[in-house]
């Protein structure tokens, strides 16, 4: 799977393993975290180690969170 280096988040390919989260490069994930005022959190995909995801813990508190 090719990660999204730039462009709209909604155009990113989706990771089937991680709840269809966007597949991002590490730099793109960091940019989104910074742009969110640190409200988003980034983490590397447990399966595709070159892919990064972001999630919003405050809105997803009912879930267990991202797979470590």
Tab-separated table of C-alpha atoms in Angstrom:
chain	number	residue	atom	x	y	z
A	1	UNK	CA	0.000	0.000	0.000
A	2	UNK	CA	1.265	3.454	-0.873
A	3	UNK	CA	0.974	6.039	1.910
A	4	UNK	CA	-0.270	9.568	1.244
A	5	UNK	CA	2.686	11.997	1.378
A	6	UNK	CA	0.574	15.123	0.764
A	7	UNK	CA	-2.825	16.222	-0.403
A	8	UNK	CA	-6.259	16.029	1.181
A	9	UNK	CA	-6.624	13.546	4.024
A	10	UNK	CA	-9.817	12.215	2.451
A	11	UNK	CA	-7.864	11.067	-0.634
A	12	UNK	CA	-5.488	8.872	1.349
A	13	UNK	CA	-5.662	5.123	0.782
A	14	UNK	CA	-7.281	3.273	3.685
A	15	UNK	CA	-5.785	0.585	5.894
A	16	UNK	CA	-8.052	-2.466	6.105
A	17	UNK	CA	-6.326	-3.695	9.269
A	18	UNK	CA	-6.704	-0.436	11.240
A	19	UNK	CA	-10.418	0.394	10.974
A	20	UNK	CA	-10.002	1.918	7.499
A	21	UNK	CA	-7.793	4.711	8.860
A	22	UNK	CA	-5.909	6.820	6.335
A	23	UNK	CA	-2.486	5.486	5.325
A	24	UNK	CA	-0.039	8.378	5.737
A	25	UNK	CA	3.683	8.977	5.681
A	26	UNK	CA	5.237	9.797	9.047
A	27	UNK	CA	5.829	13.407	7.956
A	28	UNK	CA	2.218	13.807	6.801
A	29	UNK	CA	0.935	12.360	10.090
A	30	UNK	CA	3.139	14.767	12.072
A	31	UNK	CA	1.889	17.684	9.992
A	32	UNK	CA	-1.722	16.757	10.739
A	33	UNK	CA	-0.989	16.378	14.464
A	34	UNK	CA	0.659	19.811	14.540
A	35	UNK	CA	-2.156	21.395	12.510
A	36	UNK	CA	-4.699	19.990	14.968
A	37	UNK	CA	-2.984	21.702	17.890
A	38	UNK	CA	-1.845	18.298	19.151
A	39	UNK	CA	-5.450	17.096	19.493
A	40	UNK	CA	-4.702	14.263	17.062
A	41	UNK	CA	-2.222	11.525	17.916
A	42	UNK	CA	-0.108	9.646	15.375
A	43	UNK	CA	1.083	6.058	15.508
A	44	UNK	CA	2.710	3.595	13.134
A	45	UNK	CA	0.609	0.827	11.669
A	46	UNK	CA	1.282	-2.469	13.464
A	47	UNK	CA	1.212	-4.352	10.139
A	48	UNK	CA	2.603	-1.938	7.530
A	49	UNK	CA	5.440	-0.351	9.497
A	50	UNK	CA	6.103	2.323	6.864
A	51	UNK	CA	2.530	3.628	7.194
A	52	UNK	CA	1.304	6.025	9.873
A	53	UNK	CA	-2.198	6.780	11.123
A	54	UNK	CA	-3.746	9.580	13.149
A	55	UNK	CA	-6.616	9.366	15.594
A	56	UNK	CA	-8.514	11.705	17.899
A	57	UNK	CA	-8.537	10.177	21.411
A	58	UNK	CA	-11.178	12.573	22.790
A	59	UNK	CA	-13.727	11.482	20.179
A	60	UNK	CA	-12.766	7.824	20.148
A	61	UNK	CA	-12.648	7.223	23.898
A	62	UNK	CA	-15.290	4.493	23.650
A	63	UNK	CA	-12.907	2.390	21.580
A	64	UNK	CA	-9.770	0.835	22.970
A	65	UNK	CA	-7.725	3.181	20.832
A	66	UNK	CA	-5.323	2.321	18.068
A	67	UNK	CA	-3.797	-1.105	17.959
A	68	UNK	CA	-0.286	-0.801	19.439
